[in-house]
Short mmCIF file of C-alpha atoms and ligand atoms in Angstrom, two decimals:
data_model
loop_
_atom_site.label_atom_id
_atom_site.label_comp_id
_atom_site.label_asym_id
_atom_site.label_seq_id
_atom_site.Cartn_x
_atom_site.Cartn_y
_atom_site.Cartn_z
CA UNK V 1381 295.97 179.94 -100.18
CA UNK V 1382 293.67 177.30 -101.67
CA UNK V 1383 294.76 174.04 -103.29
CA UNK V 1384 292.65 171.76 -105.46
CA UNK V 1385 292.89 168.21 -104.22
CA UNK V 1386 290.89 164.97 -104.25
CA UNK V 1387 288.95 164.23 -101.03
CA UNK V 1388 289.20 160.72 -99.60
CA UNK V 1389 286.08 161.39 -97.55
CA UNK V 1390 283.69 162.59 -100.24
CA UNK V 1391 285.39 161.29 -103.37
CA UNK V 1392 285.15 164.82 -104.87
CA UNK V 1393 287.69 167.39 -105.89
CA UNK V 1394 287.68 170.14 -103.32
CA UNK V 1395 289.46 173.19 -101.99
CA UNK V 1396 291.97 172.38 -99.30
CA UNK V 1397 292.81 174.90 -96.63
CA UNK V 1398 296.24 175.12 -95.13
CA UNK V 1399 295.53 176.05 -91.53
CA UNK V 1400 292.22 175.28 -89.83
CA UNK V 1401 291.39 176.51 -86.34
CA UNK V 1402 289.23 173.86 -84.68
CA UNK V 1403 287.74 174.90 -81.35
CA UNK V 1404 286.57 172.38 -78.78
CA UNK V 1405 288.64 169.68 -80.46
CA UNK V 1406 289.17 167.74 -77.23
CA UNK V 1407 285.46 166.99 -76.89
CA UNK V 1408 283.45 164.11 -78.30
CA UNK V 1409 282.68 165.38 -81.84
CA UNK V 1410 285.63 167.75 -82.26
CA UNK V 1411 288.13 164.97 -81.54
CA UNK V 1412 286.51 162.72 -84.16
CA UNK V 1413 286.71 165.60 -86.68
CA UNK V 1414 290.41 166.10 -85.95
CA UNK V 1415 291.17 162.37 -86.23
CA UNK V 1416 289.38 162.32 -89.60
CA UNK V 1417 291.16 165.41 -90.90
CA UNK V 1418 294.60 164.18 -89.89
CA UNK V 1419 293.93 160.85 -91.61
CA UNK V 1420 293.50 162.74 -94.91
CA UNK V 1421 296.43 163.53 -97.14
CA UNK V 1422 295.33 167.07 -98.05
CA UNK V 1423 297.95 168.80 -95.95
CA UNK V 1424 295.70 170.92 -93.68
CA UNK V 1425 297.24 171.75 -90.33
CA UNK V 1426 294.81 171.62 -87.44
CA UNK V 1427 295.19 174.13 -84.63
CA UNK V 1428 293.02 172.89 -81.79
CA UNK V 1429 291.91 175.54 -79.28
CA UNK V 1430 290.26 173.96 -76.26
CA UNK V 1431 289.68 175.19 -72.72
CA UNK V 1432 289.71 171.64 -71.35
CA UNK V 1433 286.51 171.97 -69.34
CA UNK V 1434 285.15 168.86 -67.62
CA UNK V 1435 284.12 167.63 -71.12
CA UNK V 1436 287.47 168.20 -72.81
CA UNK V 1437 289.97 165.39 -72.60
CA UNK V 1438 293.48 165.27 -74.08
CA UNK V 1439 293.27 161.48 -74.02
CA UNK V 1440 290.70 161.68 -76.84
CA UNK V 1441 293.52 162.74 -79.15
CA UNK V 1442 296.43 160.84 -77.65
CA UNK V 1443 296.90 158.82 -80.86
CA UNK V 1444 297.47 161.95 -82.97
CA UNK V 1445 299.12 164.24 -80.40
CA UNK V 1446 302.50 164.01 -82.20
CA UNK V 1447 301.10 164.30 -85.71
CA UNK V 1448 303.17 166.83 -87.74
CA UNK V 1449 300.00 168.64 -88.86
CA UNK V 1450 298.52 168.99 -85.35
CA UNK V 1451 298.94 171.76 -82.79
CA UNK V 1452 297.16 171.97 -79.44
CA UNK V 1453 296.59 175.22 -77.57
CA UNK V 1454 294.76 175.39 -74.27
CA UNK V 1455 292.56 178.48 -74.13
CA UNK V 1456 289.08 179.96 -74.05
CA UNK V 1457 287.19 181.01 -77.20
CA UNK V 1458 285.81 183.93 -75.18
CA UNK V 1459 289.37 185.23 -74.57
CA UNK V 1460 289.81 187.78 -77.35
CA UNK V 1461 293.58 188.14 -76.96
CA UNK V 1462 294.14 184.40 -77.07
CA UNK V 1463 291.96 183.94 -80.17
CA UNK V 1464 293.52 186.88 -82.03
CA UNK V 1465 297.03 185.66 -81.24
CA UNK V 1466 296.29 182.24 -82.70
CA UNK V 1467 294.64 183.69 -85.82
CA UNK V 1468 297.77 185.73 -86.54
CA UNK V 1469 300.42 183.23 -85.47
CA UNK V 1470 299.05 180.47 -87.71
CA UNK V 1471 297.57 182.59 -90.54
CA UNK V 1472 294.26 180.81 -90.02
CA UNK V 1473 292.19 180.32 -93.20
CA UNK V 1474 289.18 178.47 -91.83
CA UNK V 1475 287.49 178.10 -88.44
CA UNK V 1476 285.32 175.18 -87.31
CA UNK V 1477 283.63 176.07 -84.03
CA UNK V 1478 282.76 173.00 -81.94
CA UNK V 1479 283.55 174.62 -78.58
CA UNK V 1480 280.45 174.75 -76.43
CA UNK V 1481 278.79 173.84 -73.21
CA UNK V 1482 276.76 171.01 -74.70
CA UNK V 1483 274.61 169.31 -72.07
CA UNK V 1484 270.93 170.27 -71.66
CA UNK V 1485 270.70 169.02 -68.05
CA UNK V 1486 273.67 171.13 -66.95
CA UNK V 1487 272.10 174.19 -68.62
CA UNK V 1488 269.03 173.66 -66.42
CA UNK V 1489 271.25 173.70 -63.32
CA UNK V 1490 273.25 176.82 -64.36
CA UNK V 1491 272.90 178.63 -67.67
CA UNK V 1492 275.72 181.17 -67.11
CA UNK V 1493 278.58 179.13 -68.66
CA UNK V 1494 276.34 178.44 -71.66
CA UNK V 1495 275.89 182.13 -72.40
CA UNK V 1496 279.58 182.86 -71.78
CA UNK V 1497 280.97 180.16 -74.08
CA UNK V 1498 278.22 179.56 -76.60
CA UNK V 1499 277.17 183.17 -77.18
CA UNK V 1500 280.05 185.45 -76.12
CA UNK V 1501 282.66 182.91 -77.24
CA UNK V 1502 281.10 182.68 -80.70
CA UNK V 1503 280.96 186.47 -80.97
CA UNK V 1504 284.65 186.79 -80.05
CA UNK V 1505 285.57 184.12 -82.60
CA UNK V 1506 283.50 185.82 -85.31
CA UNK V 1507 285.20 189.18 -84.73
CA UNK V 1508 288.68 187.69 -84.73
CA UNK V 1509 287.96 185.56 -87.80
CA UNK V 1510 286.56 188.56 -89.65
CA UNK V 1511 289.61 190.67 -88.84
CA UNK V 1512 291.82 187.79 -89.98
CA UNK V 1513 289.82 187.63 -93.23
CA UNK V 1514 289.30 183.85 -93.08
CA UNK V 1515 287.89 182.05 -96.13
CA UNK V 1516 285.38 179.93 -94.17
CA UNK V 1517 283.76 179.94 -90.73
CA UNK V 1518 281.72 176.86 -89.90
CA UNK V 1519 279.44 177.03 -86.86
CA UNK V 1520 278.61 173.57 -85.52
CA UNK V 1521 275.04 173.84 -84.31
CA UNK V 1522 272.21 171.57 -83.34
CA UNK V 1523 268.70 170.55 -84.38
CA UNK V 1524 267.62 171.50 -80.84
CA UNK V 1525 267.42 175.17 -81.92
CA UNK V 1526 264.18 174.23 -83.71
CA UNK V 1527 262.47 173.13 -80.48
CA UNK V 1528 260.20 170.11 -80.34
CA UNK V 1529 258.20 168.19 -82.96
CA UNK V 1530 254.85 166.46 -82.53
CA UNK V 1531 254.28 162.89 -83.69
CA UNK V 1532 254.83 163.73 -87.37
CA UNK V 1533 256.94 166.04 -89.55
CA UNK V 1534 260.63 166.87 -89.76
CA UNK V 1535 262.96 169.78 -89.13
CA UNK V 1536 264.13 171.42 -92.36
CA UNK V 1537 266.66 174.24 -92.71
CA UNK V 1538 263.90 176.89 -92.79
CA UNK V 1539 261.96 175.63 -89.74
CA UNK V 1540 261.58 178.66 -87.42
CA UNK V 1541 263.89 178.60 -84.41
CA UNK V 1542 262.08 177.87 -81.12
CA UNK V 1543 264.69 176.74 -78.58
CA UNK V 1544 263.29 175.34 -75.33
CA UNK V 1545 266.27 174.87 -73.00
CA UNK V 1546 268.95 177.36 -71.92
CA UNK V 1547 271.43 175.20 -73.90
CA UNK V 1548 269.45 175.37 -77.14
CA UNK V 1549 268.65 179.07 -76.57
CA UNK V 1550 272.37 179.82 -76.33
CA UNK V 1551 273.07 177.82 -79.51
CA UNK V 1552 270.25 179.64 -81.32
CA UNK V 1553 271.65 183.00 -80.18
CA UNK V 1554 275.07 182.02 -81.55
CA UNK V 1555 273.49 180.94 -84.85
CA UNK V 1556 271.75 184.31 -85.11
CA UNK V 1557 275.07 186.12 -84.59
CA UNK V 1558 276.70 183.99 -87.29
CA UNK V 1559 273.80 184.69 -89.63
CA UNK V 1560 274.04 188.42 -88.97
CA UNK V 1561 277.79 188.51 -89.76
CA UNK V 1562 277.08 186.94 -93.13
CA UNK V 1563 274.15 189.25 -93.79
CA UNK V 1564 275.82 192.48 -92.63
CA UNK V 1565 279.44 191.96 -93.62
CA UNK V 1566 279.33 189.25 -96.29
CA UNK V 1567 281.35 187.13 -93.84
CA UNK V 1568 281.79 183.60 -95.33
CA UNK V 1569 279.96 181.68 -92.61
CA UNK V 1570 278.11 178.37 -92.83
CA UNK V 1571 275.92 176.81 -90.13
CA UNK V 1572 275.43 173.06 -89.75
CA UNK V 1573 272.74 171.60 -87.48
CA UNK V 1574 272.86 167.96 -86.50
CA UNK V 1575 270.74 165.52 -84.54
CA UNK V 1576 271.89 163.32 -81.61
CA UNK V 1577 275.38 161.90 -82.06
CA UNK V 1578 276.66 158.64 -80.62
CA UNK V 1579 279.98 156.80 -80.85
CA UNK V 1580 283.29 156.43 -79.02
CA UNK V 1581 284.74 159.08 -76.65
CA UNK V 1582 281.35 160.58 -75.69
CA UNK V 1583 281.31 161.96 -72.17
CA UNK V 1584 279.13 159.70 -69.99
CA UNK V 1585 276.59 162.40 -69.04
CA UNK V 1586 274.70 161.87 -72.32
CA UNK V 1587 272.09 159.11 -72.72
CA UNK V 1588 274.03 156.41 -74.58
CA UNK V 1589 277.42 156.45 -72.81
CA UNK V 1590 275.71 156.97 -69.43
CA UNK V 1591 273.40 154.00 -69.93
CA UNK V 1592 276.15 151.75 -71.37
CA UNK V 1593 278.50 152.65 -68.53
CA UNK V 1594 275.84 152.06 -65.84
CA UNK V 1595 274.69 148.77 -67.35
CA UNK V 1596 278.25 147.44 -67.66
CA UNK V 1597 278.52 148.05 -63.90
CA UNK V 1598 275.00 146.65 -63.16
CA UNK V 1599 273.78 150.10 -62.05
CA UNK V 1600 270.16 151.09 -62.82
CA UNK V 1601 269.58 153.50 -65.74
CA UNK V 1602 267.55 156.70 -65.08
CA UNK V 1603 264.85 157.10 -67.76
CA UNK V 1604 263.33 160.58 -67.65
CA UNK V 1605 259.51 160.56 -67.48
CA UNK V 1606 257.72 158.10 -69.74
CA UNK V 1607 260.80 157.43 -71.88
CA UNK V 1608 258.67 157.97 -74.99
CA UNK V 1609 260.66 161.01 -76.18
CA UNK V 1610 262.16 160.47 -79.62
CA UNK V 1611 265.66 161.32 -80.85
CA UNK V 1612 267.17 160.89 -84.35
CA UNK V 1613 270.54 159.13 -83.89
CA UNK V 1614 273.56 159.63 -86.12
CA UNK V 1615 277.05 158.16 -85.80
CA UNK V 1616 279.65 160.80 -84.94
CA UNK V 1617 281.79 159.83 -87.95
CA UNK V 1618 278.88 160.59 -90.32
CA UNK V 1619 278.35 163.98 -88.66
CA UNK V 1620 282.04 164.85 -89.08
CA UNK V 1621 282.08 163.79 -92.74
CA UNK V 1622 279.12 166.14 -93.17
CA UNK V 1623 280.98 169.03 -91.54
CA UNK V 1624 283.94 168.39 -93.84
CA UNK V 1625 281.62 168.40 -96.87
CA UNK V 1626 279.93 171.63 -95.77
CA UNK V 1627 283.29 173.30 -95.13
CA UNK V 1628 284.64 172.37 -98.57
CA UNK V 1629 281.52 172.47 -100.75
CA UNK V 1630 278.94 174.49 -98.81
CA UNK V 1631 277.75 177.95 -99.82
CA UNK V 1632 278.39 180.83 -97.40
CA UNK V 1633 275.22 182.03 -95.71
CA UNK V 1634 273.57 178.60 -95.97
CA UNK V 1635 272.41 176.19 -93.28
CA UNK V 1636 272.87 172.41 -93.70
CA UNK V 1637 271.15 169.72 -91.62
CA UNK V 1638 272.54 166.30 -90.76
CA UNK V 1639 270.64 163.40 -89.23
CA UNK V 1640 270.73 159.64 -89.24
CA UNK V 1641 267.13 158.91 -90.29
CA UNK V 1642 267.04 156.72 -87.19
CA UNK V 1643 264.27 157.72 -84.84
CA UNK V 1644 264.08 155.83 -81.54
CA UNK V 1645 262.29 156.40 -78.26
CA UNK V 1646 264.47 156.35 -75.15
CA UNK V 1647 262.65 153.21 -74.05
CA UNK V 1648 263.49 151.48 -77.34
CA UNK V 1649 267.14 152.44 -76.89
CA UNK V 1650 267.11 151.10 -73.33
CA UNK V 1651 265.57 147.75 -74.36
CA UNK V 1652 268.15 147.43 -77.13
CA UNK V 1653 271.02 148.08 -74.72
CA UNK V 1654 269.64 145.57 -72.18
CA UNK V 1655 269.43 142.96 -74.94
CA UNK V 1656 272.91 143.60 -76.36
CA UNK V 1657 274.50 143.67 -72.89
CA UNK V 1658 272.32 140.75 -71.63
CA UNK V 1659 271.12 142.69 -68.60
CA UNK V 1660 267.74 142.36 -66.80
CA UNK V 1661 264.80 144.77 -67.16
CA UNK V 1662 264.98 145.35 -63.41
CA UNK V 1663 267.82 147.80 -64.18
CA UNK V 1664 265.32 150.20 -65.83
CA UNK V 1665 264.36 153.07 -63.50
CA UNK V 1666 261.81 155.73 -64.48
CA UNK V 1667 262.76 158.98 -62.74
CA UNK V 1668 261.24 162.44 -62.65
CA UNK V 1669 261.16 164.06 -66.10
CA UNK V 1670 263.64 166.63 -67.46
CA UNK V 1671 262.19 170.17 -67.18
CA UNK V 1672 260.76 171.30 -70.53
CA UNK V 1673 261.76 167.93 -72.07
CA UNK V 1674 261.52 168.16 -75.88
CA UNK V 1675 259.17 165.50 -77.24
CA UNK V 1676 260.69 164.58 -80.58
CA UNK V 1677 263.56 165.51 -82.92
CA UNK V 1678 263.72 164.29 -86.52
CA UNK V 1679 265.77 165.77 -89.32
CA UNK V 1680 265.12 165.96 -93.05
CA UNK V 1681 268.69 166.07 -94.38
CA UNK V 1682 267.82 165.90 -98.10
CA UNK V 1683 269.39 169.34 -98.80
CA UNK V 1684 272.78 168.12 -97.51
CA UNK V 1685 272.41 164.92 -99.53
CA UNK V 1686 271.53 166.85 -102.66
CA UNK V 1687 273.94 169.79 -102.41
CA UNK V 1688 276.90 168.30 -100.55
CA UNK V 1689 276.77 164.76 -101.90
CA UNK V 1690 276.72 163.56 -98.27
CA UNK V 1691 274.97 160.43 -96.93
CA UNK V 1692 275.08 158.82 -93.50
CA UNK V 1693 277.00 155.53 -93.86
CA UNK V 1694 276.86 153.84 -90.47
CA UNK V 1695 273.67 151.92 -89.67
CA UNK V 1696 272.43 152.29 -86.11
CA UNK V 1697 272.60 148.54 -85.50
CA UNK V 1698 276.26 148.33 -86.56
CA UNK V 1699 277.24 151.64 -84.95
CA UNK V 1700 275.66 150.76 -81.62
CA UNK V 1701 277.36 147.35 -81.50
CA UNK V 1702 280.74 148.96 -82.21
CA UNK V 1703 280.09 151.73 -79.68
CA UNK V 1704 279.26 149.21 -76.94
CA UNK V 1705 282.39 147.27 -77.85
CA UNK V 1706 284.48 150.46 -77.66
CA UNK V 1707 283.22 151.25 -74.15
CA UNK V 1708 283.82 147.65 -73.06
CA UNK V 1709 287.40 147.82 -74.32
CA UNK V 1710 288.09 151.32 -72.97
CA UNK V 1711 286.96 151.05 -69.37
CA UNK V 1712 290.14 152.83 -68.22
CA UNK V 1713 289.12 155.85 -70.39
CA UNK V 1714 285.70 155.72 -68.75
CA UNK V 1715 287.20 155.44 -65.26
CA UNK V 1716 289.49 158.42 -65.89
CA UNK V 1717 286.69 160.75 -67.08
CA UNK V 1718 284.49 159.79 -64.13
CA UNK V 1719 286.53 162.19 -62.02
CA UNK V 1720 285.51 164.44 -59.14
CA UNK V 1721 283.45 166.76 -61.35
CA UNK V 1722 281.56 163.88 -62.93
CA UNK V 1723 280.77 162.23 -59.59
CA UNK V 1724 279.61 165.52 -58.11
CA UNK V 1725 277.39 166.21 -61.13
CA UNK V 1726 275.99 162.64 -61.13
CA UNK V 1727 275.03 162.81 -57.51
CA UNK V 1728 273.45 166.26 -57.91
CA UNK V 1729 271.52 165.26 -61.02
CA UNK V 1730 270.37 161.75 -60.10
CA UNK V 1731 270.59 161.13 -56.35
CA UNK V 1732 267.63 163.44 -55.84
CA UNK V 1733 265.80 162.13 -58.94
CA UNK V 1734 262.65 160.58 -57.59
CA UNK V 1735 261.72 157.20 -59.07
CA UNK V 1736 258.26 157.24 -60.65
CA UNK V 1737 256.12 154.38 -61.87
CA UNK V 1738 253.82 154.32 -64.89
P1 NAD N 912 281.50 168.13 -75.71
O1 NAD N 912 280.83 168.69 -74.49
O2 NAD N 912 281.88 166.70 -75.74
O3 NAD N 912 282.84 168.96 -76.01
C1 NAD N 912 282.89 170.36 -75.92
C2 NAD N 912 284.38 170.75 -76.03
O4 NAD N 912 284.45 172.19 -76.01
C3 NAD N 912 285.23 170.26 -74.87
O5 NAD N 912 286.46 169.77 -75.33
C4 NAD N 912 285.45 171.51 -74.02
O6 NAD N 912 286.65 171.50 -73.26
C5 NAD N 912 285.45 172.59 -75.09
N1 NAD N 912 285.10 173.91 -74.57
C6 NAD N 912 284.03 174.24 -73.79
N2 NAD N 912 284.04 175.56 -73.51
C7 NAD N 912 285.11 176.08 -74.17
C8 NAD N 912 285.64 177.40 -74.31
N3 NAD N 912 285.06 178.44 -73.69
N4 NAD N 912 286.74 177.59 -75.06
C9 NAD N 912 287.35 176.54 -75.68
N5 NAD N 912 286.89 175.26 -75.57
C10 NAD N 912 285.78 175.04 -74.83
O7 NAD N 912 280.55 168.51 -76.91
P2 NAD N 912 280.20 167.68 -78.23
O8 NAD N 912 279.11 166.73 -77.94
O9 NAD N 912 281.46 167.20 -78.83
O10 NAD N 912 279.58 168.85 -79.13
C11 NAD N 912 280.42 169.66 -79.94
C12 NAD N 912 279.56 170.69 -80.65
O11 NAD N 912 278.58 170.02 -81.43
C13 NAD N 912 278.80 171.63 -79.73
O12 NAD N 912 278.82 172.91 -80.28
C14 NAD N 912 277.39 171.08 -79.72
O13 NAD N 912 276.44 172.09 -79.49
C15 NAD N 912 277.28 170.52 -81.12
N6 NAD N 912 276.35 169.39 -81.31
C16 NAD N 912 276.42 168.29 -80.50
C17 NAD N 912 275.59 167.19 -80.75
C18 NAD N 912 275.63 165.95 -79.89
O14 NAD N 912 274.80 165.06 -80.07
N7 NAD N 912 276.58 165.80 -78.99
C19 NAD N 912 274.66 167.25 -81.81
C20 NAD N 912 274.62 168.41 -82.60
C21 NAD N 912 275.48 169.45 -82.35
O1 DAU N 913 269.84 166.91 -80.87
C1 DAU N 913 271.19 167.31 -80.74
C2 DAU N 913 271.53 167.42 -79.26
O2 DAU N 913 271.59 166.10 -78.76
C3 DAU N 913 272.85 168.17 -79.01
O3 DAU N 913 272.70 169.50 -79.40
C4 DAU N 913 273.24 168.11 -77.53
O4 DAU N 913 274.52 168.68 -77.34
C5 DAU N 913 273.27 166.66 -77.11
O5 DAU N 913 273.54 166.60 -75.71
C6 DAU N 913 271.92 165.98 -77.40
O6 DAU N 913 270.86 166.56 -76.58
P1 DAU N 913 269.76 165.63 -75.86
O7 DAU N 913 269.21 166.39 -74.72
O8 DAU N 913 268.80 165.08 -76.84
O9 DAU N 913 270.73 164.42 -75.39
P2 DAU N 913 270.81 163.59 -74.03
O10 DAU N 913 271.77 162.48 -74.27
O11 DAU N 913 271.03 164.47 -72.85
O12 DAU N 913 269.34 162.98 -73.90
C7 DAU N 913 268.82 162.15 -74.93
C8 DAU N 913 267.43 161.70 -74.49
O13 DAU N 913 267.57 160.83 -73.36
C9 DAU N 913 266.54 162.84 -74.03
O14 DAU N 913 265.19 162.55 -74.40
C10 DAU N 913 266.66 162.82 -72.52
C11 DAU N 913 266.86 161.34 -72.23
N1 DAU N 913 267.68 161.04 -71.02
C12 DAU N 913 268.92 161.59 -70.94
C13 DAU N 913 269.71 161.35 -69.83
C14 DAU N 913 271.08 161.98 -69.72
C15 DAU N 913 267.19 160.20 -70.04
O15 DAU N 913 266.07 159.67 -70.14
N2 DAU N 913 267.98 159.95 -68.94
C16 DAU N 913 269.21 160.51 -68.80
O16 DAU N 913 269.86 160.26 -67.75
#
C-alpha cells in the first residue's frame, strides 16, 4: 500500500499513497493542491470529487484534465452512496477534504448550505473513510475557528475554538467531528488550519480577487467598516505544500497551523493594490461593516515548521505582484466565473451596502 519515495516538495523521504480522494478539487485551494500533486513523480492517483457549486470550476484544472493520474467525479460529499462507491471503486488510501462552502458573507445570508456541506458532508466522508479503512484523513480547516484576536498575540494549535460566523461555526463543528473520530475510533485523522490564502484562480467574492477585478475595471472597491481589520496572508502554493507535508509526515490526532507571517489591514492591502495598479484613491469606498466582523487573525505556525519541516516560501510582495499579473492575463477566466450567480450575489451583497465616511 505504501511506498517510500523522495518528495520534490519537501526534500524528505516520505510515504506515498496510491489513490488519494481529494474533495472540492475544483475550487481555489483544492485545484492548486491537485496541480502540485500531479507535478510530482510519486505516482499517486488523484480522484477529485466536486459538486461544482458556484465556486467550483472545471477550468481551474483544464491543464491537467487529461493527466493519466487524474480522475474527476462530479458529486456531493454529503451523498453517502456516491462517496462509498468512490471509496470502493478506487481503493482509496487517503482523503483530503477541501470541499466546503467557504465564504463568510454568504454564510451570513444563508447558513443552511454551510451546515449541509461542511458538517453533514464531513460526517458522511468520515464514516465512508472509516469503513474503507483509509490510512490518512486530512481535514482542511481554517484559523477562523479560533475567533478574533485583539491587537496582540497569535493563534496556536491549542487556542480554544470560538467561531464567530456561521461559516466558521460549521468548520469548527466539522473539526470537532474529526477530532472525535480519532479519539473514539483511533481513526487516522489530521486537521490543518490556515490563514487567508491568495493567488491565482480565487473566486472573485473574496477580498483580493474582488478588489483586483474591480480596480482593473475602474469600479470602486467596498471596504467594510473602518478597514482596520487584520488578516495574515499566505500564498496558496505555500498552504498546499503544508497540506502535503502534514499528510505525509503529520501525526494522526494532531492539528497543524499554517500562516504567512504577513499581517496587513484591509486598508493597507487596498493602498498597495491602488499603487501597483496605478489607480486613484477615489476608487476606495467605505461601506457598512460585515456583521460580527472578526478584528484580527494571526497565526503562530512554529509547530508546523518544527515538526513538518515546512516554511512559507513566497513573499507577499512577490506573490501579490504575480497574482495581479495572473488576473490581468486571465481576464477571460474572470469573465467566465462572473456568471449569473456571481452577478446576483454581487448585487445582493453590495448594491444595498450603504457608503459610510470616517
Ligand atoms: P472554494 O469556495 O474556492 O472551493 C470550494 C470547492 O468545494 C468548490 O470547488 C465547490 O464546488 C466544492 N464543493 C462545495 N460543496 C461541495 C459538496 N457538497 N460536495 C463536493 N464539493 C463541494 O474554497 P477554497 O477557498 O478553495 O477553500 C477550500 C477549503 O479550504 C475549505 O474547506 C475552506 O474552509 C478552507 N480554507 C480556506 C482558506 C481561504 O483563505 N480560502 C483558508 C483556510 C482554509
Ligand atoms: O482566515 C481564513 C479564512 O479566510 C478562510 O477560512 C475563508 O474561507 C476565507 O474566505 C477567508 O475569510 P475572510 O472572511 O477573512 O476573507 P474575505 O476575503 O471574505 O475578507 C477578508 C477581509 O476583507 C475581511 O476583513 C473582510 C474584508 N472585506 C471582504 C470583502 C469580500 C472587505 O472589506 N470588503 C469585501 O468586499
